[in-house]
Amino acid sequence: MSNKTSPWSKDWYKEHDPIYIATDCIIFGFDEGILKLLVFKRRVEPQKGAYSLIGSFVKLNESVTDAAKRVLEEITGLKNVFMEELRTYNEVMRDPGYRCISIGQYALIRISDYDNELVEKHGAIWYPFNELPELVLDHDIMVKDALTRLRRKARYQPIGFELLPEKFTIPQLQNLYEAIYQKQMDSRNFRKKVLSFGVLIKLNEKDKLSSKKGAFLYKFDYDKYQQLVASGINFEV
Amino acid sequence: MSNKTSPWSKDWYKEHDPIYIATDCIIFGFDEGILKLLVFKRRVEPQKGAYSLIGSFVKLNESVTDAAKRVLEEITGLKNVFMEELRTYNEVMRDPGYRCISIGQYALIRISDYDNELVEKHGAIWYPFNELPELVLDHDIMVKDALTRLRRKARYQPIGFELLPEKFTIPQLQNLYEAIYQKQMDSRNFRKKVLSFGVLIKLNEKDKLSSKKGAFLYKFDYDKYQQLVASGINFEV
DNA sequence: CCAAAAGTGTTGAAATTACACCCATGT
DNA sequence: ACATGGGTGTAATTTCAACACTTTTGG
């Protein structure tokens, strides 16, 4: 129990059952054309050596969102990442330690930004999505759910940008979508579609890392995007 | 605290903060062309007389889903209703009684089926969606969230059928969609669309309640629907 | 000069929208 | 006979999917 004084004058609900609340983060990254997930190798018993998602118990005086932000910053050094609640995992016996409900949250991070030293210090590892080890408890299910959500969400909201550096090329964006949906797309149609939304700003710079010709860099126009959303636009990719 | 014996040999998480968990149900019904919500007038202090959603604390030995089913059956007499988790409401100070996280769940029920006596006995009332009174705590937000979800969900999964009687007419179905989306639709296009999915079985009976000519009754083909979903079909309405 | 990735348009098919009249029947 | 809601088809538009070649440049 936190040793801060409680902001409630008394506990009106004493006759009910309190339950432990945890939050587990399904953290996606995108690097070298591969979708990756940040997992964590347990260094203490029980289940030492087993892989799990990154998570934490929720404290009495913090919201679930704050708890997730806290662990995320602790391990990656990043603030202000895109994060969204997935669902609760609330089966009575899901956790052998005690009754504990976990709230899954998935996060998208720019893999170029994170603090590698911090990540290693905490025993966290970026795993290619296709080569994930088995995870503890119901964390495998959480990962599956998160991918499903990411796929659905990316269809009608341009969240893909959260996984790319601030400046990116159209082919990079296409690679990301191909990694998310695990299928090839036609480059002409893809370009046409994403440009048609009018939320990409073409820059006067080229990225020459992946080709001799070089590809123009773009950035995402958040303001324009907000306007369009407000006006009720659809963003199916 | 429930006085059953705990299925856990010991509490491994003693040093963490337990929190109360509640679940609140956003219960939609459809009656006489109007989308309705089942709300509840508090008959005890605090906030006696205020309206709230129907909810319950989650017990140590029941899942959140079970808790929601329990209150739903208690109040409507119905089992096996369509219900789905919406999201958690987890702000630290959302409940002045004590730290309590609520898990919102929305349910769709056939308004023809519920047990009216039970509903009245519990002080519950069907309110037209457009005339809802103010609700306690953050329940107004839950309702708003649930409507948003219902609208999104109804676009790609035929959950509308959950709100209609087993046998229904196409005009009834259209009325429902018009109530959900608050806009008029073209009857020819609507009919074409819903029939094109091939999940409606036309019956040899007519419903004559709303017209002299009478409209053919249909029922929903759950098996066919499952097949189509398995084969990866899209159901945008 | 050549390998490798970037960039660009057109065409046919399919889906979506808009739109107006006849039908059946209870009163 | 008439008012009421049920039922039907077609044409115009838009969106989507398929498809291949030219450009640039570092090595």
Short mmCIF file of C-alpha atoms (C1' of nucleotides) in Angstrom, two decimals:
data_model
loop_
_atom_site.label_atom_id
_atom_site.label_comp_id
_atom_site.label_asym_id
_atom_site.label_seq_id
_atom_site.Cartn_x
_atom_site.Cartn_y
_atom_site.Cartn_z
CA MET A 1 0.00 0.00 0.00
CA SER A 2 1.34 3.43 -0.92
CA ASN A 3 2.20 5.37 2.19
CA LYS A 4 0.79 8.65 0.95
CA THR A 5 -2.26 9.99 2.65
CA SER A 6 -5.41 9.08 0.81
CA PRO A 7 -7.36 11.83 -0.95
CA TRP A 8 -10.60 10.15 0.15
CA SER A 9 -11.91 11.09 3.57
CA LYS A 10 -13.05 7.54 4.14
CA ASP A 11 -13.57 4.32 2.25
CA TRP A 12 -17.28 4.07 1.46
CA TYR A 13 -16.85 0.73 -0.26
CA LYS A 14 -15.29 -1.30 2.54
CA GLU A 15 -17.77 -4.11 2.17
CA HIS A 16 -16.62 -4.78 -1.41
CA ASP A 17 -13.60 -6.68 -2.72
CA PRO A 18 -10.59 -4.68 -3.74
CA ILE A 19 -8.56 -6.18 -6.57
CA TYR A 20 -5.07 -5.56 -7.87
CA ILE A 21 -4.87 -3.64 -11.11
CA ALA A 22 -1.95 -3.91 -13.45
CA THR A 23 -1.32 -2.46 -16.84
CA ASP A 24 0.72 -4.19 -19.52
CA CYS A 25 2.12 -2.35 -22.50
CA ILE A 26 2.28 -3.82 -25.96
CA ILE A 27 4.96 -1.64 -27.47
CA PHE A 28 5.36 -1.61 -31.22
CA GLY A 29 8.36 -0.29 -33.06
CA PHE A 30 9.37 -0.29 -36.70
CA ASP A 31 12.96 -0.71 -37.73
CA GLU A 32 14.65 -1.75 -40.95
CA GLY A 33 11.37 -2.66 -42.53
CA ILE A 34 10.42 -4.96 -39.69
CA LEU A 35 7.68 -4.57 -37.13
CA LYS A 36 9.07 -5.18 -33.67
CA LEU A 37 7.81 -5.55 -30.14
CA LEU A 38 9.53 -4.54 -26.92
CA VAL A 39 9.59 -7.44 -24.49
CA PHE A 40 11.24 -8.02 -21.22
CA LYS A 41 13.20 -10.91 -19.80
CA ARG A 42 12.36 -11.50 -16.15
CA ARG A 43 15.39 -11.41 -13.93
CA VAL A 44 13.70 -12.45 -10.73
CA GLU A 45 11.62 -15.37 -9.58
CA PRO A 46 8.96 -16.51 -10.18
CA GLN A 47 9.36 -17.33 -13.86
CA LYS A 48 12.91 -15.99 -14.00
CA GLY A 49 14.13 -15.99 -17.58
CA ALA A 50 10.63 -15.99 -19.03
CA TYR A 51 9.63 -13.23 -21.39
CA SER A 52 6.82 -10.87 -20.60
CA LEU A 53 5.40 -7.56 -21.66
CA ILE A 54 6.39 -4.47 -19.79
CA GLY A 55 3.92 -3.63 -17.09
CA SER A 56 3.28 -2.37 -13.63
CA PHE A 57 0.75 -2.39 -10.89
CA VAL A 58 -1.45 0.67 -10.81
CA LYS A 59 -1.05 2.70 -7.67
CA LEU A 60 -3.88 4.13 -5.63
CA ASN A 61 -3.07 7.67 -6.64
CA GLU A 62 -2.34 7.30 -10.31
CA SER A 63 -4.55 6.67 -13.29
CA VAL A 64 -3.98 3.62 -15.44
CA THR A 65 -2.74 5.86 -18.21
CA ASP A 66 -0.22 7.45 -15.85
CA ALA A 67 0.98 4.05 -14.70
CA ALA A 68 1.61 3.01 -18.29
CA LYS A 69 3.37 6.27 -19.06
CA ARG A 70 5.50 5.78 -15.99
CA VAL A 71 6.82 2.36 -16.98
CA LEU A 72 7.19 3.38 -20.57
CA GLU A 73 9.34 6.32 -19.66
CA GLU A 74 11.28 4.27 -17.16
CA ILE A 75 12.25 1.75 -19.80
CA THR A 76 12.53 3.72 -23.02
CA GLY A 77 13.16 7.23 -21.77
CA LEU A 78 10.28 8.41 -23.96
CA LYS A 79 7.40 10.67 -23.05
CA ASN A 80 4.42 11.59 -25.16
CA VAL A 81 4.20 8.37 -27.07
CA PHE A 82 1.03 7.28 -28.77
CA MET A 83 -0.76 4.94 -26.42
CA GLU A 84 -4.27 3.59 -26.30
CA GLU A 85 -6.22 1.21 -24.16
CA LEU A 86 -6.77 -2.17 -25.72
CA ARG A 87 -9.01 -4.00 -23.29
CA THR A 88 -9.00 -5.55 -19.84
CA TYR A 89 -7.85 -9.04 -19.07
CA ASN A 90 -10.04 -9.97 -16.19
CA GLU A 91 -10.41 -13.72 -15.88
CA VAL A 92 -10.48 -14.67 -12.24
CA MET A 93 -7.53 -17.06 -12.39
CA ARG A 94 -5.42 -15.34 -15.03
CA ASP A 95 -2.74 -14.48 -12.52
CA PRO A 96 -1.60 -17.19 -10.09
CA GLY A 97 -0.15 -14.52 -7.76
CA TYR A 98 -3.53 -13.18 -6.72
CA ARG A 99 -6.68 -11.75 -8.26
CA CYS A 100 -5.35 -9.17 -10.64
CA ILE A 101 -6.97 -7.49 -13.60
CA SER A 102 -4.65 -6.20 -16.24
CA ILE A 103 -5.46 -3.38 -18.59
CA GLY A 104 -3.65 -3.84 -21.87
CA GLN A 105 -2.41 -0.72 -23.60
CA TYR A 106 -0.63 -0.63 -26.89
CA ALA A 107 1.93 1.98 -27.75
CA LEU A 108 3.64 3.00 -30.96
CA ILE A 109 7.11 4.38 -30.71
CA ARG A 110 9.67 5.78 -33.08
CA ILE A 111 12.39 3.21 -32.74
CA SER A 112 14.93 5.84 -33.69
CA ASP A 113 14.09 7.87 -30.60
CA TYR A 114 14.29 5.48 -27.71
CA ASP A 115 17.13 5.34 -25.24
CA ASN A 116 18.98 2.16 -26.01
CA GLU A 117 21.02 2.19 -22.83
CA LEU A 118 17.93 2.41 -20.68
CA VAL A 119 16.27 -0.36 -22.61
CA GLU A 120 19.25 -2.68 -22.16
CA LYS A 121 19.65 -1.77 -18.53
CA HIS A 122 16.14 -3.00 -17.90
CA GLY A 123 16.63 -6.23 -19.77
CA ALA A 124 14.19 -5.23 -22.48
CA ILE A 125 14.64 -6.47 -26.02
CA TRP A 126 13.20 -5.50 -29.38
CA TYR A 127 11.90 -8.67 -30.96
CA PRO A 128 10.85 -8.96 -34.58
CA PHE A 129 7.16 -9.56 -34.50
CA ASN A 130 7.40 -12.81 -36.39
CA GLU A 131 9.96 -14.34 -34.07
CA LEU A 132 8.42 -13.58 -30.70
CA PRO A 133 9.15 -16.00 -27.89
CA GLU A 134 6.35 -17.31 -25.77
CA LEU A 135 5.27 -14.81 -23.14
CA VAL A 136 4.05 -15.32 -19.58
CA LEU A 137 0.42 -15.46 -18.48
CA ASP A 138 -1.98 -14.21 -21.12
CA HIS A 139 0.52 -11.82 -22.67
CA ASP A 140 0.52 -13.76 -25.95
CA ILE A 141 -3.16 -13.02 -26.26
CA MET A 142 -2.57 -9.37 -25.53
CA VAL A 143 -0.05 -9.21 -28.35
CA LYS A 144 -2.43 -10.87 -30.75
CA ASP A 145 -5.20 -8.48 -29.73
CA ALA A 146 -2.91 -5.50 -30.14
CA LEU A 147 -1.93 -6.48 -33.66
CA THR A 148 -5.56 -6.91 -34.60
CA ARG A 149 -6.30 -3.48 -33.19
CA LEU A 150 -3.32 -1.89 -34.89
CA ARG A 151 -4.46 -3.31 -38.21
CA ARG A 152 -7.97 -2.10 -37.80
CA LYS A 153 -6.98 1.28 -36.49
CA ALA A 154 -4.38 1.90 -39.15
CA ARG A 155 -7.11 1.49 -41.75
CA TYR A 156 -9.10 4.50 -40.72
CA GLN A 157 -6.65 6.64 -38.82
CA PRO A 158 -3.17 7.49 -39.97
CA ILE A 159 -1.46 6.21 -36.84
CA GLY A 160 1.27 4.66 -38.92
CA PHE A 161 3.13 7.95 -38.72
CA GLU A 162 3.67 7.40 -35.02
CA LEU A 163 6.03 4.58 -35.85
CA LEU A 164 8.17 6.50 -38.31
CA PRO A 165 10.71 9.25 -37.75
CA GLU A 166 9.41 12.77 -38.10
CA LYS A 167 10.67 12.93 -41.66
CA PHE A 168 10.00 9.87 -43.76
CA THR A 169 9.68 8.82 -47.36
CA ILE A 170 6.66 7.37 -49.10
CA PRO A 171 8.42 4.04 -49.69
CA GLN A 172 9.19 3.86 -45.95
CA LEU A 173 5.54 4.45 -45.17
CA GLN A 174 4.57 1.76 -47.62
CA ASN A 175 7.03 -0.67 -46.04
CA LEU A 176 5.42 -0.01 -42.70
CA TYR A 177 1.95 -0.74 -43.99
CA GLU A 178 3.22 -3.85 -45.70
CA ALA A 179 4.76 -4.97 -42.41
CA ILE A 180 1.56 -4.29 -40.50
CA TYR A 181 -0.68 -6.09 -42.95
CA GLN A 182 1.86 -8.65 -44.07
CA LYS A 183 1.12 -8.16 -47.71
CA GLN A 184 2.59 -6.41 -50.72
CA MET A 185 0.95 -3.28 -52.02
CA ASP A 186 1.14 -1.54 -55.37
CA SER A 187 3.42 1.46 -55.07
CA ARG A 188 1.48 3.62 -57.51
CA ASN A 189 -1.84 3.03 -55.83
CA PHE A 190 -0.35 3.43 -52.39
CA ARG A 191 1.26 6.74 -53.20
CA LYS A 192 -1.89 8.01 -54.86
CA LYS A 193 -3.97 7.09 -51.84
CA VAL A 194 -1.83 8.51 -49.07
CA LEU A 195 -1.19 11.72 -50.96
CA SER A 196 -4.88 12.13 -51.72
CA PHE A 197 -5.63 12.71 -48.02
CA GLY A 198 -3.60 15.90 -48.17
CA VAL A 199 -1.96 15.43 -44.79
CA LEU A 200 1.61 14.97 -46.01
CA ILE A 201 3.95 17.89 -46.48
CA LYS A 202 6.64 17.31 -49.09
CA LEU A 203 10.02 18.61 -48.01
CA ASN A 204 12.88 19.80 -50.14
CA GLU A 205 15.17 17.10 -48.86
CA LYS A 206 15.86 13.61 -50.02
CA ASP A 207 16.72 10.53 -48.08
CA LYS A 208 19.53 8.75 -49.89
CA LEU A 209 20.06 5.89 -47.49
CA SER A 210 18.06 3.33 -49.33
CA SER A 211 18.58 4.25 -52.94
CA LYS A 212 20.98 6.07 -55.21
CA LYS A 213 18.30 8.25 -56.64
CA GLY A 214 17.04 9.23 -53.22
CA ALA A 215 13.44 9.60 -52.13
CA PHE A 216 11.78 12.82 -51.08
CA LEU A 217 11.11 13.24 -47.40
CA TYR A 218 7.67 14.15 -46.14
CA LYS A 219 6.27 15.09 -42.81
CA PHE A 220 2.88 14.61 -41.34
CA ASP A 221 0.64 17.68 -41.13
CA TYR A 222 -1.01 17.27 -37.73
CA ASP A 223 -2.99 20.49 -37.97
CA LYS A 224 -4.45 19.65 -41.32
CA TYR A 225 -5.25 16.19 -40.03
CA GLN A 226 -7.14 17.59 -37.05
CA GLN A 227 -9.14 19.85 -39.34
CA LEU A 228 -10.08 16.97 -41.59
CA VAL A 229 -11.07 14.73 -38.71
CA ALA A 230 -13.20 17.53 -37.30
CA SER A 231 -14.90 17.84 -40.67
CA GLY A 232 -15.70 14.14 -40.57
CA ILE A 233 -13.33 12.70 -43.16
CA ASN A 234 -12.62 9.01 -43.60
CA PHE A 235 -9.05 7.83 -43.85
CA GLU A 236 -9.27 4.27 -45.12
CA VAL A 237 -5.90 3.20 -46.42
CA MET B 1 -14.86 -8.70 1.29
CA SER B 2 -16.54 -11.89 0.08
CA ASN B 3 -16.49 -14.48 2.79
CA LYS B 4 -15.66 -17.36 0.46
CA THR B 5 -12.29 -18.96 0.80
CA SER B 6 -9.78 -17.60 -1.66
CA PRO B 7 -8.54 -19.79 -4.49
CA TRP B 8 -5.07 -18.28 -4.07
CA SER B 9 -2.81 -19.90 -1.52
CA LYS B 10 -1.44 -16.56 -0.55
CA ASP B 11 -1.40 -12.96 -1.71
CA TRP B 12 1.91 -12.37 -3.52
CA TYR B 13 1.09 -8.78 -4.21
CA LYS B 14 0.53 -7.50 -0.69
CA GLU B 15 2.89 -4.58 -1.14
CA HIS B 16 0.73 -3.17 -3.96
CA ASP B 17 -2.45 -1.13 -3.82
CA PRO B 18 -5.72 -2.95 -4.31
CA ILE B 19 -8.44 -0.94 -5.96
CA TYR B 20 -12.19 -1.37 -6.26
CA ILE B 21 -13.43 -2.51 -9.61
CA ALA B 22 -16.91 -1.82 -10.84
CA THR B 23 -18.60 -2.47 -14.12
CA ASP B 24 -21.27 -0.25 -15.59
CA CYS B 25 -23.59 -1.40 -18.34
CA ILE B 26 -24.73 0.81 -21.16
CA ILE B 27 -27.84 -1.04 -22.23
CA PHE B 28 -29.36 -0.22 -25.59
CA GLY B 29 -32.81 -1.17 -26.68
CA PHE B 30 -34.89 -0.34 -29.74
CA ASP B 31 -38.58 0.20 -29.51
CA GLU B 32 -41.14 1.90 -31.74
CA GLY B 33 -38.44 3.24 -33.98
CA ILE B 34 -36.58 4.85 -31.11
CA LEU B 35 -33.21 3.94 -29.68
CA LYS B 36 -33.47 3.69 -25.90
CA LEU B 37 -31.20 3.28 -22.94
CA LEU B 38 -31.90 1.53 -19.68
CA VAL B 39 -31.10 3.78 -16.73
CA PHE B 40 -31.67 3.53 -13.08
CA LYS B 41 -32.97 5.96 -10.49
CA ARG B 42 -31.03 5.72 -7.26
CA ARG B 43 -33.25 5.03 -4.29
CA VAL B 44 -30.61 5.35 -1.60
CA GLU B 45 -28.15 7.99 -0.52
CA PRO B 46 -25.77 9.33 -1.66
CA GLN B 47 -27.25 10.97 -4.72
CA LYS B 48 -30.72 9.57 -4.09
CA GLY B 49 -32.96 10.36 -7.03
CA ALA B 50 -30.08 10.81 -9.43
CA TYR B 51 -29.96 8.70 -12.56
CA SER B 52 -27.15 6.31 -13.23
CA LEU B 53 -26.25 3.37 -15.38
CA ILE B 54 -26.76 -0.09 -14.05
CA GLY B 55 -23.62 -1.46 -12.50
CA SER B 56 -22.01 -3.44 -9.77
CA PHE B 57 -18.76 -3.96 -8.00
CA VAL B 58 -16.75 -6.88 -9.30
CA LYS B 59 -16.24 -9.60 -6.72
CA LEU B 60 -13.00 -11.35 -6.03
CA ASN B 61 -14.19 -14.59 -7.53
CA GLU B 62 -16.02 -13.43 -10.61
CA SER B 63 -14.79 -12.06 -13.90
CA VAL B 64 -15.88 -8.63 -15.04
CA THR B 65 -18.00 -10.22 -17.71
CA ASP B 66 -19.72 -12.37 -15.13
CA ALA B 67 -20.38 -9.37 -12.93
CA ALA B 68 -22.03 -7.56 -15.81
CA LYS B 69 -24.09 -10.61 -16.72
CA ARG B 70 -25.14 -10.92 -13.12
CA VAL B 71 -26.58 -7.39 -12.85
CA LEU B 72 -28.06 -7.58 -16.30
CA GLU B 73 -29.96 -10.71 -15.47
CA GLU B 74 -30.96 -9.35 -12.10
CA ILE B 75 -32.58 -6.34 -13.67
CA THR B 76 -33.91 -7.51 -17.02
CA GLY B 77 -34.27 -11.24 -16.45
CA LEU B 78 -32.26 -11.80 -19.63
CA LYS B 79 -29.33 -14.11 -20.18
CA ASN B 80 -27.18 -14.44 -23.26
CA VAL B 81 -27.41 -10.87 -24.34
CA PHE B 82 -24.86 -9.31 -26.64
CA MET B 83 -22.34 -7.50 -24.49
CA GLU B 84 -18.92 -6.12 -25.13
CA GLU B 85 -16.29 -4.23 -23.21
CA LEU B 86 -16.12 -0.57 -24.05
CA ARG B 87 -13.17 0.75 -22.06
CA THR B 88 -12.07 1.47 -18.52
CA TYR B 89 -12.82 4.65 -16.65
CA ASN B 90 -9.83 4.99 -14.44
CA GLU B 91 -9.23 8.58 -13.42
CA VAL B 92 -8.02 8.68 -9.84
CA MET B 93 -10.79 10.95 -8.55
CA ARG B 94 -13.65 9.78 -10.76
CA ASP B 95 -15.49 8.29 -7.80
CA PRO B 96 -15.73 10.33 -4.61
CA GLY B 97 -16.50 7.18 -2.61
CA TYR B 98 -13.01 5.74 -2.98
CA ARG B 99 -10.55 4.81 -5.68
CA CYS B 100 -12.63 2.78 -8.07
CA ILE B 101 -12.04 1.87 -11.66
CA SER B 102 -15.09 1.14 -13.73
CA ILE B 103 -15.15 -1.05 -16.78
CA GLY B 104 -17.85 0.09 -19.17
CA GLN B 105 -19.68 -2.59 -21.10
CA TYR B 106 -22.38 -1.99 -23.62
CA ALA B 107 -25.19 -4.41 -24.23
CA LEU B 108 -27.83 -4.73 -26.90
CA ILE B 109 -31.11 -6.23 -25.91
CA ARG B 110 -34.34 -7.12 -27.64
CA ILE B 111 -36.70 -4.78 -25.94
CA SER B 112 -39.54 -7.21 -26.61
CA ASP B 113 -37.87 -9.85 -24.46
CA TYR B 114 -37.09 -8.19 -21.20
CA ASP B 115 -39.03 -8.73 -18.02
CA ASN B 116 -40.91 -5.52 -17.43
CA GLU B 117 -41.88 -6.34 -13.88
CA LEU B 118 -38.30 -6.94 -12.87
CA VAL B 119 -37.19 -3.74 -14.55
CA GLU B 120 -39.79 -1.70 -12.70
CA LYS B 121 -39.12 -3.42 -9.43
CA HIS B 122 -35.50 -2.26 -9.65
CA GLY B 123 -36.41 1.30 -10.49
CA ALA B 124 -34.97 1.02 -13.96
CA ILE B 125 -36.42 3.03 -16.83
CA TRP B 126 -36.11 2.90 -20.60
CA TYR B 127 -35.21 6.40 -21.74
CA PRO B 128 -35.28 7.54 -25.35
CA PHE B 129 -31.70 8.22 -26.26
CA ASN B 130 -32.38 11.82 -27.19
CA GLU B 131 -34.06 12.68 -23.92
CA LEU B 132 -31.61 11.21 -21.45
CA PRO B 133 -31.38 12.91 -18.07
CA GLU B 134 -28.00 13.78 -16.68
CA LEU B 135 -26.28 10.77 -15.13
CA VAL B 136 -24.02 10.49 -12.11
CA LEU B 137 -20.22 10.49 -12.17
CA ASP B 138 -18.79 9.95 -15.63
CA HIS B 139 -21.74 7.91 -16.85
CA ASP B 140 -22.65 10.54 -19.44
CA ILE B 141 -19.27 10.00 -21.02
CA MET B 142 -19.77 6.26 -20.98
CA VAL B 143 -23.02 6.67 -22.86
CA LYS B 144 -21.40 8.90 -25.44
CA ASP B 145 -18.57 6.43 -25.88
CA ALA B 146 -20.99 3.56 -26.23
CA LEU B 147 -22.95 5.29 -28.97
CA THR B 148 -19.75 6.02 -30.86
CA ARG B 149 -18.76 2.40 -30.55
CA LEU B 150 -22.18 1.13 -31.57
CA ARG B 151 -22.05 3.30 -34.67
CA ARG B 152 -18.62 2.12 -35.63
CA LYS B 153 -19.33 -1.49 -34.87
CA ALA B 154 -22.63 -1.57 -36.68
CA ARG B 155 -20.81 -0.54 -39.84
CA TYR B 156 -18.75 -3.65 -40.17
CA GLN B 157 -20.61 -6.22 -38.13
CA PRO B 158 -24.31 -6.85 -38.33
CA ILE B 159 -24.92 -6.36 -34.63
CA GLY B 160 -28.08 -4.47 -35.37
CA PHE B 161 -29.94 -7.76 -35.35
CA GLU B 162 -29.28 -8.06 -31.62
CA LEU B 163 -31.66 -5.19 -31.05
CA LEU B 164 -34.53 -6.55 -33.12
CA PRO B 165 -36.91 -9.41 -32.44
CA GLU B 166 -35.96 -12.73 -33.97
CA LYS B 167 -38.27 -12.07 -36.89
CA PHE B 168 -38.10 -8.61 -38.33
CA THR B 169 -38.85 -6.76 -41.53
CA ILE B 170 -36.42 -4.87 -43.73
CA PRO B 171 -38.11 -1.54 -42.99
CA GLN B 172 -37.69 -2.24 -39.27
CA LEU B 173 -34.01 -2.91 -39.79
CA GLN B 174 -33.71 0.29 -41.75
CA ASN B 175 -35.44 2.23 -38.99
CA LEU B 176 -32.93 0.85 -36.54
CA TYR B 177 -29.99 1.95 -38.63
CA GLU B 178 -31.57 5.34 -39.12
CA ALA B 179 -31.98 5.64 -35.36
CA ILE B 180 -28.38 4.63 -34.72
CA TYR B 181 -26.90 6.98 -37.28
CA GLN B 182 -29.53 9.68 -36.98
CA LYS B 183 -29.96 10.03 -40.69
CA GLN B 184 -32.35 9.00 -43.40
CA MET B 185 -31.35 6.28 -45.82
CA ASP B 186 -32.65 5.36 -49.24
CA SER B 187 -34.86 2.32 -48.92
CA ARG B 188 -33.88 0.80 -52.27
CA ASN B 189 -30.18 1.07 -51.60
CA PHE B 190 -30.55 -0.12 -48.05
CA ARG B 191 -32.49 -3.19 -49.05
CA LYS B 192 -30.06 -3.99 -51.84
CA LYS B 193 -27.14 -3.73 -49.48
CA VAL B 194 -28.39 -5.80 -46.59
CA LEU B 195 -29.74 -8.51 -48.85
CA SER B 196 -26.48 -8.66 -50.78
CA PHE B 197 -24.68 -10.07 -47.73
CA GLY B 198 -26.83 -13.17 -47.97
CA VAL B 199 -27.33 -13.53 -44.23
CA LEU B 200 -31.07 -12.88 -44.16
CA ILE B 201 -33.59 -15.65 -44.53
CA LYS B 202 -36.90 -14.53 -45.99
CA LEU B 203 -39.86 -16.13 -44.25
CA ASN B 204 -43.28 -16.85 -45.61
CA GLU B 205 -44.94 -14.57 -43.10
CA LYS B 206 -45.76 -10.92 -43.16
CA ASP B 207 -45.83 -8.39 -40.42
CA LYS B 208 -48.97 -6.31 -40.82
CA LEU B 209 -48.60 -4.09 -37.80
CA SER B 210 -47.14 -1.13 -39.56
CA SER B 211 -48.77 -1.23 -42.96
CA LYS B 212 -51.82 -2.55 -44.73
CA LYS B 213 -49.84 -4.30 -47.37
CA GLY B 214 -47.65 -5.97 -44.78
CA ALA B 215 -43.90 -6.49 -44.95
CA PHE B 216 -42.16 -9.82 -45.24
CA LEU B 217 -40.44 -11.07 -42.13
CA TYR B 218 -36.82 -12.17 -42.22
CA LYS B 219 -34.54 -13.83 -39.79
CA PHE B 220 -30.83 -13.63 -39.38
CA ASP B 221 -28.80 -16.61 -40.56
CA TYR B 222 -26.18 -16.98 -37.82
CA ASP B 223 -24.53 -20.02 -39.38
CA LYS B 224 -24.10 -18.37 -42.73
CA TYR B 225 -22.80 -15.30 -41.01
CA GLN B 226 -20.15 -17.28 -39.15
CA GLN B 227 -19.05 -18.92 -42.39
CA LEU B 228 -18.71 -15.57 -44.10
CA VAL B 229 -16.79 -14.01 -41.23
CA ALA B 230 -14.46 -17.02 -41.22
CA SER B 231 -13.87 -16.50 -44.93
CA GLY B 232 -12.92 -12.90 -44.23
CA ILE B 233 -15.90 -10.98 -45.58
CA ASN B 234 -16.53 -7.30 -44.93
CA PHE B 235 -19.94 -6.17 -43.77
CA GLU B 236 -19.95 -2.43 -44.21
CA VAL B 237 -23.50 -1.20 -44.12
"C1'" DC C 1 27.25 1.49 -67.86
"C1'" DC C 2 24.47 -0.90 -64.90
"C1'" DA C 3 21.98 -2.16 -60.76
"C1'" DA C 4 18.53 -0.56 -57.60
"C1'" DA C 5 15.03 1.98 -55.95
"C1'" DA C 6 11.90 6.23 -57.01
"C1'" DG C 7 8.48 8.06 -59.40
"C1'" DT C 8 4.58 8.43 -62.66
"C1'" DG C 9 -1.01 7.50 -65.71
"C1'" DT C 10 -4.44 4.94 -67.76
"C1'" DT C 11 -8.01 1.77 -68.25
"C1'" DG C 12 -11.70 -1.56 -66.95
"C1'" DA C 13 -14.40 -3.30 -63.16
"C1'" DA C 14 -16.95 -2.70 -59.17
"C1'" DA C 15 -19.35 -0.21 -55.82
"C1'" DT C 16 -22.05 3.65 -54.56
"C1'" DT C 17 -25.37 7.11 -55.12
"C1'" DA C 18 -29.39 9.35 -56.77
"C1'" DC C 19 -33.78 9.02 -58.18
"C1'" DA C 20 -39.75 7.80 -59.07
"C1'" DC C 21 -43.25 4.81 -59.65
"C1'" DC C 22 -46.48 0.74 -58.93
"C1'" DC C 23 -48.42 -2.62 -55.45
"C1'" DA C 24 -51.36 -4.47 -51.88
"C1'" DT C 25 -54.71 -3.79 -48.59
"C1'" DG C 26 -57.55 -2.05 -44.52
"C1'" DT C 27 -60.54 1.49 -43.76
"C1'" DA D 1 -61.49 5.04 -53.63
"C1'" DC D 2 -57.83 6.40 -51.17
"C1'" DA D 3 -54.17 6.68 -47.90
"C1'" DT D 4 -50.30 4.19 -46.20
"C1'" DG D 5 -46.22 1.95 -46.19
"C1'" DG D 6 -43.83 -2.02 -49.12
"C1'" DG D 7 -41.39 -3.13 -52.82
"C1'" DT D 8 -38.63 -2.65 -57.20
"C1'" DG D 9 -34.61 -1.01 -61.48
"C1'" DT D 10 -31.53 1.92 -63.95
"C1'" DA D 11 -28.16 5.31 -65.13
"C1'" DA D 12 -24.33 8.43 -63.63
"C1'" DT D 13 -20.55 8.84 -60.70
"C1'" DT D 14 -16.93 7.52 -57.93
"C1'" DT D 15 -13.73 4.45 -56.23
"C1'" DC D 16 -10.66 0.64 -56.66
"C1'" DA D 17 -7.41 -2.60 -58.82
"C1'" DA D 18 -4.41 -3.93 -62.17
"C1'" DC D 19 -0.80 -2.98 -64.89
"C1'" DA D 20 4.97 -1.27 -67.09
"C1'" DC D 21 8.05 1.89 -68.14
"C1'" DT D 22 11.32 5.99 -67.33
"C1'" DT D 23 14.36 8.50 -64.10
"C1'" DT D 24 18.32 9.15 -61.20
"C1'" DT D 25 22.74 8.20 -59.52
"C1'" DG D 26 26.48 5.71 -56.78
"C1'" DG D 27 29.44 2.31 -57.62
#
